[in-house]
DNA sequence: GTTGACACCCAAAACGTTTTCAGTTATAAA
DNA sequence: TTTATAACTGAAAACGTTTTGGGTGTCAAC
């Protein structure tokens, strides 16, 4: 009835706790016959090692942590779900578990990090959704605790930590070039909040694209949203009121793009014919909208997998081959920017 | 440099480990002045309690577990992502963490349960995606370990465990009634694999609906898929070949419904006008398809939240008010079954 | 001047492992 | 026969907490 421990197996077999531990641990210095006996008794008694005790003694948890605000990774935001999927895959391969700590919206995120990391609950953490000069990264570096970052610092700031990020500057650049190639030249942009690190890259990519096409940049063509569909809708309405000559809008994520699409359609435009909409993320919903959404795709699941692999290497004390990895995104052209896609 | 522990604080303040522990733990039998001193020193030294040691000593982890195959909770299957979101919310409120253990596809799921549960890593677990007479449930019951179940046993079998499930029998029944009310009477059904517990309820709901409408049941109108979009596509093609008189298809989840929709459209049908398609789950993509998908909606996030709340109660030794909860799903009528929705 | 009550503090045990170090026996070499 | 070596085993320490079960000292009451 009471939990079966090394001690109880020791008592049952007549061997010491040490020997039982070594036998089960597969050490060489235990007689083959005694190991057989011990293994069998352990089996019969249904022994399961107490992982917490093992963690305490060995100072290893075989667990990695992901800390997230509780309102994220939802259908409003597939990003976390996909990242978790990739991480989970890699973790399963390496026999690690994933500790997911959600903190309430108002709470200080740093507290969660201090608790989990300082509390020795994980061997490493994955930091996602980076801010400009992210304090979480500073904290982890000061502790010299293994971590990897999904994302990176804002443009111009140092990236002296292991990270993987999509080259979203290039992604938006490709999007602009494509939209220009379709004949649209008055292009608006809906950006994420300014404290997110990647916002600067998306703006830079936009300017790159315009410059390449020889189009002037106008401040009033750019507006900030908060990544939700609703905010995309509002932003597009504001943008159109402010600059009615617009014939295209690029949003920094698909959700805002879908909101923008709705706003634009309400204004009587025929998206894909007289107006272009471009997104970023390639969320599943974008395939099924009408018109389907042209977007920039980043392989989030794969990024999650590679991040985890990278973290495992760091935990094991190896130096990962790529300490900062920029992934080239791909442009997925669909009907919202392209006549040819419109009638299948 | 070395980690700051109760011991180091004891040394620094001159008090014993016991007193430091009791001071930080908020016990009453320590002088207010000494507590102040200890708190301050702990603060200065940046003390973070070692949670693993605490867990070992107190035999409580303040962690709940969710074990899932690593291919699940993806954009192919929003279910897990949403469930995790709900669980995470509730967990954040109660200061619990979530341990997510993914195991590789081929591995025995029971091993993961034995490892996590037997290894004392969690105070309770949430079992999702139940099978008929699920061995995981039998295991947890035999151990008398706190757990709750998302789903329940197959029809006719006992549910002697705490669970929350959507009443999918009623859900499909409502769907059939609605489709019949739109004038369709030759209705096919695409079911999930037979070993999943809820398959029987969906079939029963289908038969209920037919019976109520006075329509005969035909075996050849029913086919099994594996919940993926691709399998829905194949299943629908088979169904149409087998019974060309069909004018409607209900799929047991949205993904298969979308696959079926594609197959039906390829055959030249005009879904929403001369053919009806119904799904189940209300995944976000269904809003944006063309035509948009009529579906049965279950509040997965809320179910996750309530499951977690229920589990916390059980862990705390209370008896939850609802030990088995059936949630009434809602029918979301969109264009794939309804003319009126077709031209907004 | 003893007694009780109270406030405060601490040594040691316990949680269940892993590992270090030393001990015991059998065997081979000298 | 002694000695060195190898093969196996075990006692005890350690990981960092919390809790048990006293201690000590002060003060009021008798």
XYZ file of C-alpha atoms (C1' of nucleotides) in Angstrom:
748
model
C 0.000 0.000 0.000
C 2.684 2.464 0.962
C 4.806 3.636 -1.939
C 7.484 1.251 -3.069
C 10.919 2.796 -2.770
C 14.478 1.656 -3.040
C 14.304 0.992 0.654
C 11.405 -1.411 0.383
C 13.084 -3.252 -2.453
C 16.243 -3.432 -0.385
C 14.293 -4.914 2.478
C 12.521 -7.373 0.203
C 15.682 -8.607 -1.484
C 18.033 -8.388 1.457
C 20.438 -6.139 -0.422
C 21.355 -2.610 0.545
C 19.760 0.485 -0.877
C 23.019 1.241 -2.622
C 23.112 -2.049 -4.440
C 19.480 -1.827 -5.432
C 20.054 1.637 -6.801
C 23.097 0.546 -8.733
C 21.426 -2.563 -10.039
C 18.442 -0.630 -11.361
C 20.692 2.115 -12.628
C 22.539 -0.336 -14.802
C 25.931 0.071 -13.190
C 28.545 -2.535 -13.955
C 29.735 -3.289 -10.475
C 26.845 -5.481 -9.457
C 26.662 -9.205 -9.941
C 24.561 -10.303 -12.876
C 22.583 -12.715 -10.739
C 21.778 -10.176 -8.035
C 20.771 -7.634 -10.637
C 18.372 -10.158 -12.114
C 16.800 -10.788 -8.734
C 16.549 -7.118 -7.894
C 15.080 -6.269 -11.254
C 12.506 -8.959 -10.886
C 11.456 -7.923 -7.400
C 11.311 -4.272 -8.479
C 9.114 -5.312 -11.352
C 6.825 -7.355 -9.162
C 6.467 -4.603 -6.620
C 5.759 -2.127 -9.391
C 8.640 0.154 -8.552
C 8.658 3.615 -10.082
C 11.555 5.853 -9.120
C 10.564 9.029 -7.334
C 11.587 11.591 -9.872
C 11.478 14.476 -7.455
C 13.983 12.819 -5.155
C 16.137 11.980 -8.116
C 15.968 15.574 -9.286
C 16.964 16.898 -5.912
C 19.919 14.602 -5.571
C 21.212 14.847 -9.110
C 20.362 18.503 -9.622
C 18.926 17.658 -13.006
C 15.256 17.771 -13.860
C 15.139 16.687 -17.485
C 12.507 19.320 -17.880
C 12.460 22.525 -19.859
C 10.251 25.448 -19.124
C 8.037 27.684 -21.164
C 6.431 30.597 -19.425
C 3.522 32.306 -21.060
C 0.801 34.754 -20.247
C -2.382 32.786 -19.816
C -4.237 34.606 -22.540
C -1.823 33.550 -25.216
C -1.510 30.444 -27.344
C -5.163 30.396 -28.228
C -7.036 30.237 -31.472
C -6.516 33.980 -31.399
C -2.875 33.260 -31.539
C -1.744 29.968 -32.971
C 1.850 30.873 -32.438
C 2.241 29.405 -28.978
C 0.291 26.292 -29.810
C 2.535 25.552 -32.745
C 5.684 26.381 -30.863
C 4.614 24.025 -28.087
C 3.967 21.345 -30.616
C 7.480 21.619 -32.014
C 9.044 21.772 -28.577
C 6.995 18.801 -27.457
C 8.177 16.728 -30.369
C 11.827 17.426 -29.742
C 11.354 16.951 -26.013
C 9.754 13.570 -26.541
C 12.699 12.497 -28.651
C 15.146 13.513 -25.944
C 13.060 12.238 -23.038
C 12.518 15.656 -21.595
C 9.282 17.008 -20.213
C 7.879 20.459 -20.701
C 6.816 22.596 -17.792
C 4.267 25.141 -18.859
C 3.742 27.934 -16.423
C 1.030 30.410 -17.221
C 0.772 33.507 -15.157
C -2.197 35.772 -14.933
C -2.330 38.746 -17.184
C -1.626 41.372 -14.580
C 1.172 39.507 -12.808
C 4.787 40.295 -13.305
C 6.209 37.845 -15.757
C 9.636 38.118 -14.136
C 8.252 36.613 -10.941
C 7.309 33.502 -12.821
C 10.820 33.253 -14.209
C 12.390 33.712 -10.811
C 10.146 31.109 -9.309
C 10.657 28.458 -11.964
C 14.271 29.068 -12.837
C 15.509 30.138 -9.422
C 13.485 27.347 -7.902
C 15.429 24.770 -9.886
C 12.407 23.323 -11.534
C 13.872 23.215 -15.015
C 17.209 22.623 -16.678
C 16.552 25.319 -19.240
C 13.916 27.673 -20.552
C 12.631 28.889 -23.853
C 11.859 32.578 -23.986
C 9.242 33.546 -26.546
C 7.849 36.811 -27.850
C 10.802 39.026 -27.131
C 10.658 42.635 -26.151
C 13.229 45.246 -26.957
C 16.119 44.591 -24.499
C 14.113 41.892 -22.860
C 14.544 41.819 -19.059
C 13.934 38.091 -18.981
C 16.985 37.557 -21.142
C 19.040 39.828 -18.926
C 17.955 37.823 -15.921
C 18.803 34.475 -17.442
C 22.167 35.712 -18.592
C 22.985 37.072 -15.149
C 22.183 33.650 -13.703
C 24.084 31.881 -16.422
C 21.126 29.560 -16.712
C 20.602 27.660 -19.993
C 18.056 29.304 -22.252
C 17.202 29.907 -25.879
C 15.106 32.606 -27.413
C 12.389 32.502 -29.998
C 12.868 35.888 -31.568
C 15.700 38.325 -30.999
C 16.470 41.838 -29.918
C 15.122 44.860 -31.782
C 17.070 46.144 -34.809
C 20.428 47.658 -33.971
C 20.580 46.125 -30.498
C 22.960 43.290 -29.658
C 21.889 39.652 -29.844
C 24.397 38.117 -27.490
C 22.349 35.035 -26.719
C 21.247 31.913 -28.572
C 18.154 32.520 -30.634
C 16.182 31.481 -33.671
C 14.099 33.988 -35.505
C 12.447 34.276 -38.842
C 13.923 36.980 -41.011
C 10.745 38.977 -40.991
C 12.442 41.998 -42.505
C 13.054 39.913 -45.580
C 9.552 38.456 -45.317
C 7.814 41.809 -45.431
C 10.217 42.965 -48.114
C 9.179 40.026 -50.289
C 5.552 40.816 -49.592
C 5.939 44.427 -50.678
C 7.772 43.424 -53.838
C 5.085 40.927 -54.695
C 2.278 43.395 -54.129
C 4.066 46.023 -56.205
C 4.517 43.448 -58.953
C 0.746 43.060 -58.996
C 0.399 46.736 -59.790
C -0.396 48.174 -56.384
C 1.726 51.117 -55.262
C -0.161 52.816 -52.414
C 0.544 50.346 -49.636
C -0.440 50.725 -45.989
C 1.144 48.884 -43.099
C -0.318 47.688 -39.795
C 2.404 47.059 -37.237
C 2.415 45.250 -33.867
C 2.945 47.155 -30.621
C 6.209 49.006 -30.542
C 7.736 47.292 -27.510
C 7.795 43.937 -29.259
C 11.236 43.332 -30.675
C 10.175 42.245 -34.127
C 8.135 45.311 -34.910
C 11.203 47.203 -36.082
C 12.154 44.462 -38.513
C 8.747 44.459 -40.114
C 8.849 48.184 -40.585
C 12.365 47.967 -41.991
C 11.290 45.301 -44.459
C 8.438 47.526 -45.569
C 10.811 50.403 -46.189
C 13.250 48.110 -47.996
C 10.512 46.993 -50.321
C 9.307 50.494 -51.038
C 12.834 51.743 -51.654
C 13.564 48.932 -54.045
C 10.455 49.805 -56.020
C 11.241 53.487 -55.922
C 8.127 54.335 -53.918
C 8.181 57.108 -51.368
C 7.587 56.280 -47.744
C 4.702 58.076 -46.029
C 4.355 58.132 -42.278
C 0.594 58.270 -42.460
C 0.476 54.930 -44.263
C 1.745 53.206 -41.134
C -0.311 52.423 -38.051
C 0.026 50.252 -34.943
C -2.344 47.491 -33.869
C -2.261 44.933 -31.064
C -2.204 41.741 -33.145
C -5.887 40.945 -32.723
C -8.372 40.657 -35.548
C -10.433 43.447 -34.102
C -7.466 45.799 -33.975
C -6.671 45.001 -37.602
C -10.198 45.944 -38.507
C -9.990 49.245 -36.662
C -6.527 50.025 -37.954
C -7.562 49.469 -41.545
C -10.563 51.720 -41.130
C -8.401 54.443 -39.665
C -5.843 53.986 -42.404
C -8.439 54.249 -45.172
C -9.965 57.331 -43.624
C -6.565 58.893 -43.321
C -5.368 57.916 -46.784
C -8.224 56.965 -49.132
C -5.814 56.526 -52.007
C -4.507 53.271 -50.516
C -4.902 50.189 -52.686
C -3.114 47.691 -50.499
C -2.541 46.924 -46.819
C 0.059 44.685 -45.298
C -0.493 43.568 -41.725
C 2.246 42.252 -39.469
C 0.205 39.155 -38.674
C -2.590 37.236 -40.306
C -5.151 37.958 -37.658
C -4.851 41.683 -38.204
C -4.814 41.049 -41.942
C -8.145 39.257 -41.704
C -9.561 42.142 -39.724
C -8.238 44.559 -42.318
C -9.734 42.469 -45.086
C -13.132 42.717 -43.495
C -12.840 46.486 -43.110
C -11.690 46.917 -46.692
C -14.494 44.762 -48.020
C -17.002 46.761 -46.042
C -15.748 49.858 -47.825
C -16.786 48.209 -51.069
C -13.399 47.068 -52.319
C -13.044 43.772 -54.093
C -10.006 42.291 -52.400
C -7.736 40.516 -54.852
C -8.930 42.706 -57.726
C -8.861 46.346 -56.777
C -7.215 45.999 -53.389
C -4.464 43.784 -52.022
C -4.148 42.419 -48.482
C -1.060 40.677 -47.171
C -0.534 38.962 -43.833
C 2.192 37.261 -41.876
C 2.226 33.876 -40.071
C 0.286 31.633 -42.404
C -2.377 30.631 -39.915
C -4.670 27.844 -41.091
C -7.692 30.109 -41.303
C -6.004 32.101 -44.056
C -6.394 29.252 -46.530
C -10.120 29.266 -46.244
C -11.002 32.919 -46.228
C -12.573 34.488 -49.201
C -10.437 35.536 -50.815
C -7.703 33.328 -49.401
C -4.932 35.283 -47.769
C -1.486 35.923 -49.191
C 0.929 35.663 -46.302
C 4.485 35.155 -45.165
C 5.050 31.742 -43.703
C 7.505 30.908 -40.992
C 7.938 27.271 -39.997
C 6.940 27.697 -36.361
C 6.772 24.036 -35.496
C 10.221 23.502 -36.934
C 11.510 26.542 -35.094
C 10.143 25.089 -31.876
C 11.871 21.810 -32.573
C 15.171 23.427 -33.363
C 14.968 25.730 -30.379
C 14.474 22.765 -28.107
C 17.324 20.862 -29.745
C 19.519 23.874 -29.283
C 18.531 24.147 -25.646
C 19.307 20.497 -25.008
C 22.767 21.014 -26.423
C 23.365 23.986 -24.172
C 22.114 22.053 -21.181
C 24.496 19.219 -22.000
C 27.308 21.712 -22.058
C 27.908 21.614 -25.779
C 28.106 24.736 -27.879
C 25.381 24.716 -30.480
C 26.574 25.046 -34.048
C 24.280 27.955 -34.796
C 24.151 30.304 -31.895
C 21.854 32.723 -33.630
C 19.820 31.462 -36.493
C 17.830 33.507 -38.964
C 15.295 31.496 -40.866
C 14.275 32.619 -44.295
C 10.498 32.794 -44.478
C 8.528 31.972 -47.594
C 5.904 33.959 -49.392
C 2.620 32.140 -49.809
C 0.739 33.762 -52.644
C -3.000 33.372 -52.575
C -6.010 35.199 -53.910
C -5.964 38.287 -51.713
C -3.164 39.779 -53.800
C -3.434 37.888 -57.018
C -6.091 37.803 -59.741
C -5.062 34.437 -61.070
C -6.000 32.750 -57.799
C -9.437 34.209 -57.689
C -11.529 31.840 -59.682
C -10.241 28.299 -59.343
C 27.977 32.627 -6.594
C 26.836 29.359 -5.143
C 23.086 29.050 -4.800
C 21.551 30.803 -1.865
C 19.735 28.388 0.403
C 18.149 28.471 3.804
C 21.520 27.400 5.115
C 23.335 30.390 3.691
C 20.699 32.750 5.038
C 20.988 31.060 8.419
C 24.722 31.582 8.335
C 24.370 35.183 7.263
C 21.835 36.084 9.922
C 23.128 33.919 12.718
C 19.800 32.168 13.122
C 19.156 28.499 12.603
C 17.817 26.961 9.406
C 14.601 26.180 11.251
C 14.006 29.753 12.238
C 14.809 31.046 8.797
C 12.394 28.573 7.274
C 9.683 29.487 9.733
C 10.271 33.182 9.312
C 9.996 32.998 5.535
C 7.092 30.585 5.786
C 5.117 33.110 7.783
C 4.819 31.072 10.952
C 3.743 32.877 14.069
C 6.330 31.629 16.509
C 9.127 33.898 15.367
C 9.843 37.331 16.692
C 8.666 40.143 14.495
C 12.060 41.798 14.589
C 13.985 38.676 13.624
C 11.532 37.974 10.843
C 12.147 41.412 9.491
C 15.874 40.886 9.542
C 15.664 37.481 7.937
C 13.283 38.689 5.264
C 15.583 41.520 4.432
C 18.683 39.376 4.193
C 16.813 36.820 2.105
C 15.735 39.608 -0.189
C 19.239 41.011 -0.480
C 20.742 37.640 -1.198
C 18.059 36.987 -3.788
C 16.752 33.856 -2.148
C 14.477 31.626 -4.192
C 13.259 28.479 -2.467
C 14.312 25.281 -4.152
C 10.983 23.958 -5.286
C 12.235 20.461 -5.902
C 13.428 20.118 -2.319
C 10.182 21.536 -1.096
C 8.262 19.079 -3.235
C 10.229 16.163 -1.920
C 9.755 17.123 1.671
C 6.122 18.125 1.501
C 5.059 15.510 -1.011
C 3.162 18.141 -2.927
C 4.166 19.488 -6.302
C 1.504 22.071 -7.102
C 1.699 20.767 -10.607
C -0.833 18.951 -12.720
C 0.019 16.758 -15.645
C -1.256 16.421 -19.163
C 0.137 13.624 -21.256
C -0.314 13.738 -24.971
C 0.953 12.056 -28.083
C 3.408 14.407 -29.710
C 1.504 14.616 -32.974
C -1.560 16.026 -31.336
C -2.593 19.543 -30.326
C -1.564 21.015 -33.635
C -3.307 23.142 -36.184
C -4.529 19.794 -37.438
C -6.234 19.449 -34.141
C -7.002 22.560 -32.172
C -8.532 20.527 -29.434
C -5.434 20.114 -27.316
C -4.328 23.672 -27.804
C -7.644 24.991 -26.563
C -7.805 22.545 -23.700
C -4.336 23.607 -22.628
C -5.384 27.198 -22.789
C -8.296 26.585 -20.455
C -6.234 24.471 -18.097
C -3.493 27.076 -18.088
C -5.897 29.809 -17.126
C -7.307 27.890 -14.206
C -3.836 26.752 -13.170
C -2.566 30.315 -13.155
C -5.423 31.334 -10.896
C -4.618 28.572 -8.427
C -0.859 28.929 -8.642
C -0.365 25.523 -10.158
C 1.963 24.672 -13.021
C 1.240 22.372 -15.893
C 3.570 19.550 -16.794
C 3.177 18.608 -20.408
C 4.672 15.299 -21.307
C 4.595 14.310 -24.940
C 5.552 10.818 -25.873
C 6.530 9.635 -29.302
C 3.888 8.145 -31.500
C 5.007 4.556 -31.226
C 5.641 4.561 -27.477
C 3.273 3.117 -24.985
C 1.246 5.903 -23.494
C 0.903 3.970 -20.251
C 4.632 4.189 -19.687
C 4.402 7.951 -19.672
C 1.627 7.793 -17.092
C 3.558 5.411 -14.898
C 6.619 7.589 -15.105
C 4.924 10.885 -14.332
C 2.297 9.726 -11.897
C 4.233 6.931 -10.230
C 7.259 9.182 -10.175
C 5.411 11.704 -8.027
C 5.893 14.545 -10.438
C 2.322 15.786 -10.290
C -0.480 16.093 -7.796
C -3.054 15.136 -10.381
C -3.559 14.479 -14.063
C -6.021 15.304 -16.764
C -6.799 12.464 -19.110
C -7.936 13.518 -22.562
C -9.279 11.739 -25.615
C -10.698 8.706 -23.936
C -10.839 5.245 -25.369
C -13.461 2.652 -24.678
C -12.632 1.288 -21.174
C -9.537 3.409 -21.072
C -6.582 1.647 -19.435
C -5.173 4.964 -18.226
C -8.294 5.516 -16.163
C -8.084 2.007 -14.759
C -4.480 2.669 -13.783
C -5.217 5.953 -12.055
C -8.134 4.458 -10.207
C -6.044 1.536 -9.004
C -3.499 4.003 -7.659
C -6.170 6.185 -6.161
C -4.340 9.133 -7.670
C -6.285 12.359 -8.322
C -7.406 12.701 -11.919
C -10.180 14.061 -14.082
C -11.206 13.054 -17.552
C -12.015 15.064 -20.617
C -14.524 12.748 -22.259
C -16.075 9.634 -20.809
C -16.525 5.952 -21.414
C -18.246 4.612 -24.512
C -22.061 4.321 -24.475
C -23.403 1.720 -22.092
C -20.170 1.419 -20.137
C -19.837 2.778 -16.597
C -18.447 6.246 -15.904
C -17.266 5.776 -12.360
C -14.795 8.630 -12.423
C -14.926 12.427 -12.527
C -15.330 13.723 -16.048
C -16.613 16.513 -18.208
C -17.818 15.787 -21.679
C -19.889 17.499 -24.283
C -23.156 15.740 -25.005
C -22.158 14.947 -28.537
C -25.062 12.588 -28.998
C -27.339 15.553 -28.563
C -25.034 17.660 -30.735
C -25.229 15.364 -33.737
C -28.921 14.890 -33.135
C -29.425 18.657 -33.392
C -27.313 18.723 -36.535
C -29.393 16.006 -38.195
C -32.628 17.760 -37.250
C -31.359 21.029 -38.656
C -30.220 19.473 -41.916
C -33.532 17.658 -42.288
C -35.327 20.944 -41.666
C -33.437 22.365 -44.639
C -34.940 19.695 -46.848
C -32.123 17.163 -47.025
C -33.028 13.583 -46.230
C -30.236 11.402 -47.616
C -27.587 12.058 -45.019
C -24.193 10.394 -44.781
C -22.025 10.212 -41.678
C -18.250 10.171 -41.265
C -17.249 8.786 -37.880
C -13.960 8.806 -35.947
C -12.049 5.584 -35.291
C -14.078 3.046 -33.408
C -11.828 2.720 -30.360
C -12.391 6.334 -29.353
C -15.032 6.524 -26.689
C -17.090 9.301 -28.217
C -17.610 7.592 -31.576
C -20.565 5.655 -30.252
C -22.299 8.795 -29.030
C -21.995 10.479 -32.388
C -23.452 7.487 -34.144
C -26.262 7.302 -31.595
C -27.044 10.991 -32.108
C -27.223 10.401 -35.844
C -29.671 7.552 -35.369
C -31.710 9.613 -32.914
C -32.016 12.385 -35.451
C -33.006 10.072 -38.266
C -35.552 8.283 -36.106
C -37.125 11.520 -35.040
C -37.506 12.550 -38.653
C -38.819 9.153 -39.647
C -35.893 8.432 -41.941
C -34.559 4.911 -42.305
C -31.029 4.163 -41.224
C -28.708 2.701 -43.862
C -25.424 1.068 -42.939
C -23.812 2.109 -46.181
C -24.338 5.788 -45.349
C -21.866 5.493 -42.484
C -18.100 5.363 -42.830
C -15.083 5.727 -40.541
C -12.277 8.266 -40.899
C -9.291 9.156 -38.757
C -10.158 12.773 -37.941
C -7.806 14.325 -40.491
C -8.880 16.538 -43.352
C -7.458 14.113 -45.849
C -9.424 11.208 -44.424
C -12.608 13.282 -44.584
C -11.917 13.903 -48.254
C -11.383 10.222 -48.966
C -14.340 9.147 -46.845
C -16.680 11.508 -48.658
C -15.535 10.266 -52.041
C -16.103 6.684 -50.990
C -19.478 7.570 -49.568
C -20.600 9.328 -52.752
C -19.435 6.451 -54.897
C -21.249 4.011 -52.673
C -24.450 6.064 -52.377
C -24.756 8.722 -55.107
C -28.184 9.676 -53.848
C -26.685 11.407 -50.798
C -27.444 15.104 -50.450
C -25.791 15.734 -47.122
C -22.813 14.590 -45.092
C -22.169 15.065 -41.406
C -18.632 14.570 -40.181
C -17.709 13.900 -36.579
C -15.199 16.748 -36.602
C -14.680 19.912 -38.595
C -11.445 18.844 -40.186
C -13.069 15.842 -41.795
C -16.023 18.035 -42.703
C -13.734 20.405 -44.571
C -12.191 17.468 -46.402
C -15.645 16.202 -47.245
C -16.663 19.643 -48.444
C -13.782 19.690 -50.862
C -14.623 16.240 -52.199
C -18.270 17.129 -52.628
C -17.432 20.350 -54.411
C -15.126 18.474 -56.761
C -18.081 16.306 -57.717
C -19.835 19.428 -58.880
C -22.163 19.995 -55.973
C -22.924 23.473 -54.763
C -22.555 23.120 -51.012
C -25.211 25.066 -49.154
C -27.615 24.823 -52.084
C -27.872 21.301 -53.357
C -25.756 19.616 -50.717
C -25.332 20.110 -46.969
C -22.172 19.611 -44.931
C -22.085 19.611 -41.146
C -19.102 19.404 -38.836
C -18.309 19.228 -35.153
C -15.879 21.258 -33.016
C -16.267 24.767 -34.369
C -12.640 25.258 -35.318
C -11.752 28.818 -36.335
C -11.087 27.848 -39.940
C -14.729 26.908 -40.353
C -15.823 30.530 -40.186
C -13.778 31.468 -43.201
C -14.362 28.607 -45.582
C -16.510 29.061 -48.554
C -19.166 28.290 -47.793
C -18.709 28.721 -44.071
C -19.231 25.548 -42.110
C -22.226 24.668 -39.999
C -20.936 22.904 -36.940
C -21.550 21.831 -33.387
C -19.656 23.899 -30.895
C -18.371 22.716 -27.571
C -16.735 25.227 -25.243
C -13.353 23.516 -25.068
C -11.545 26.281 -23.263
C -14.226 26.416 -20.638
C -14.178 22.646 -20.330
C -10.428 22.825 -19.750
C -10.918 25.424 -17.064
C -13.616 23.489 -15.302
C -11.683 20.251 -15.535
C -8.727 21.881 -13.872
C -10.909 23.433 -11.185
C -12.419 20.037 -10.559
C -9.008 18.461 -10.326
C -7.806 21.050 -7.827
C -10.796 20.276 -5.644
C -10.050 16.579 -5.744
C -6.412 17.220 -4.927
C -7.422 19.319 -1.953
C -9.533 16.434 -0.748
C -12.887 18.024 -1.438
C -15.599 16.270 -3.364
C -16.454 18.223 -6.477
C -20.067 19.205 -6.808
C -20.408 17.740 -10.273
C -18.611 14.473 -10.473
C -19.633 13.840 -14.056
C -20.713 16.758 -16.127
C -22.355 16.677 -19.511
C -22.177 19.964 -21.343
C -24.844 20.831 -23.824
C -23.232 21.819 -27.106
C -24.646 24.454 -29.398
C -25.414 24.315 -33.066
C -23.680 26.975 -35.110
C -25.590 27.401 -38.335
C -23.615 28.771 -41.238
C -23.775 28.678 -45.000
C -22.829 25.050 -45.635
C -26.335 23.937 -44.676
C -28.371 27.061 -45.111
C -29.315 29.082 -48.161
C -29.966 32.238 -46.199
C -26.349 32.474 -45.151
C -24.987 32.215 -48.614
C -25.037 35.745 -49.887
C -24.458 38.140 -47.033
C 11.011 30.625 45.447
C 8.578 27.692 42.969
C 5.287 27.125 39.173
C 3.035 27.989 34.751
C 2.467 30.220 30.840
C 4.318 32.224 27.053
C 7.457 33.689 23.417
C 11.037 32.445 20.882
C 14.429 29.470 19.034
C 17.026 25.169 17.448
C 18.839 20.132 16.566
C 17.582 16.482 14.173
C 14.688 13.671 11.378
C 12.500 13.001 7.247
C 11.336 13.020 2.071
C 13.872 9.145 -1.752
C 17.399 9.282 -4.458
C 22.716 8.985 -6.144
C 27.428 8.796 -5.161
C 31.632 8.473 -2.507
C 34.413 5.784 -0.094
C 35.583 1.904 2.209
C 34.986 -2.890 3.308
C 34.771 -7.930 2.313
C 35.594 -11.886 -0.143
C 37.510 -14.688 -3.829
C 41.000 -15.276 -7.088
C 45.432 -14.823 -9.278
C 50.211 -13.819 -8.908
C 54.434 -13.965 -6.367
C 51.756 -18.726 2.266
C 51.437 -14.093 1.444
C 49.987 -10.310 -1.386
C 47.872 -7.805 -4.983
C 43.975 -7.474 -7.695
C 39.369 -7.788 -9.035
C 34.544 -8.255 -8.096
C 31.025 -7.173 -5.463
C 28.565 -4.932 -1.626
C 27.171 -1.473 1.929
C 27.236 2.759 5.346
C 26.853 7.249 5.171
C 26.699 11.747 3.157
C 24.435 14.797 0.326
C 20.687 17.436 -2.335
C 17.390 21.724 0.351
C 13.390 21.796 2.348
C 9.586 21.313 6.362
C 8.230 19.644 10.697
C 8.617 17.463 15.171
C 9.642 17.805 19.639
C 11.913 19.747 22.595
C 14.770 23.507 24.666
C 15.766 28.263 27.072
C 14.563 32.445 29.136
C 11.289 35.854 30.938
C 7.596 37.184 33.496
C 3.427 36.912 36.314
C 1.106 34.509 39.735
C 0.967 32.011 43.741
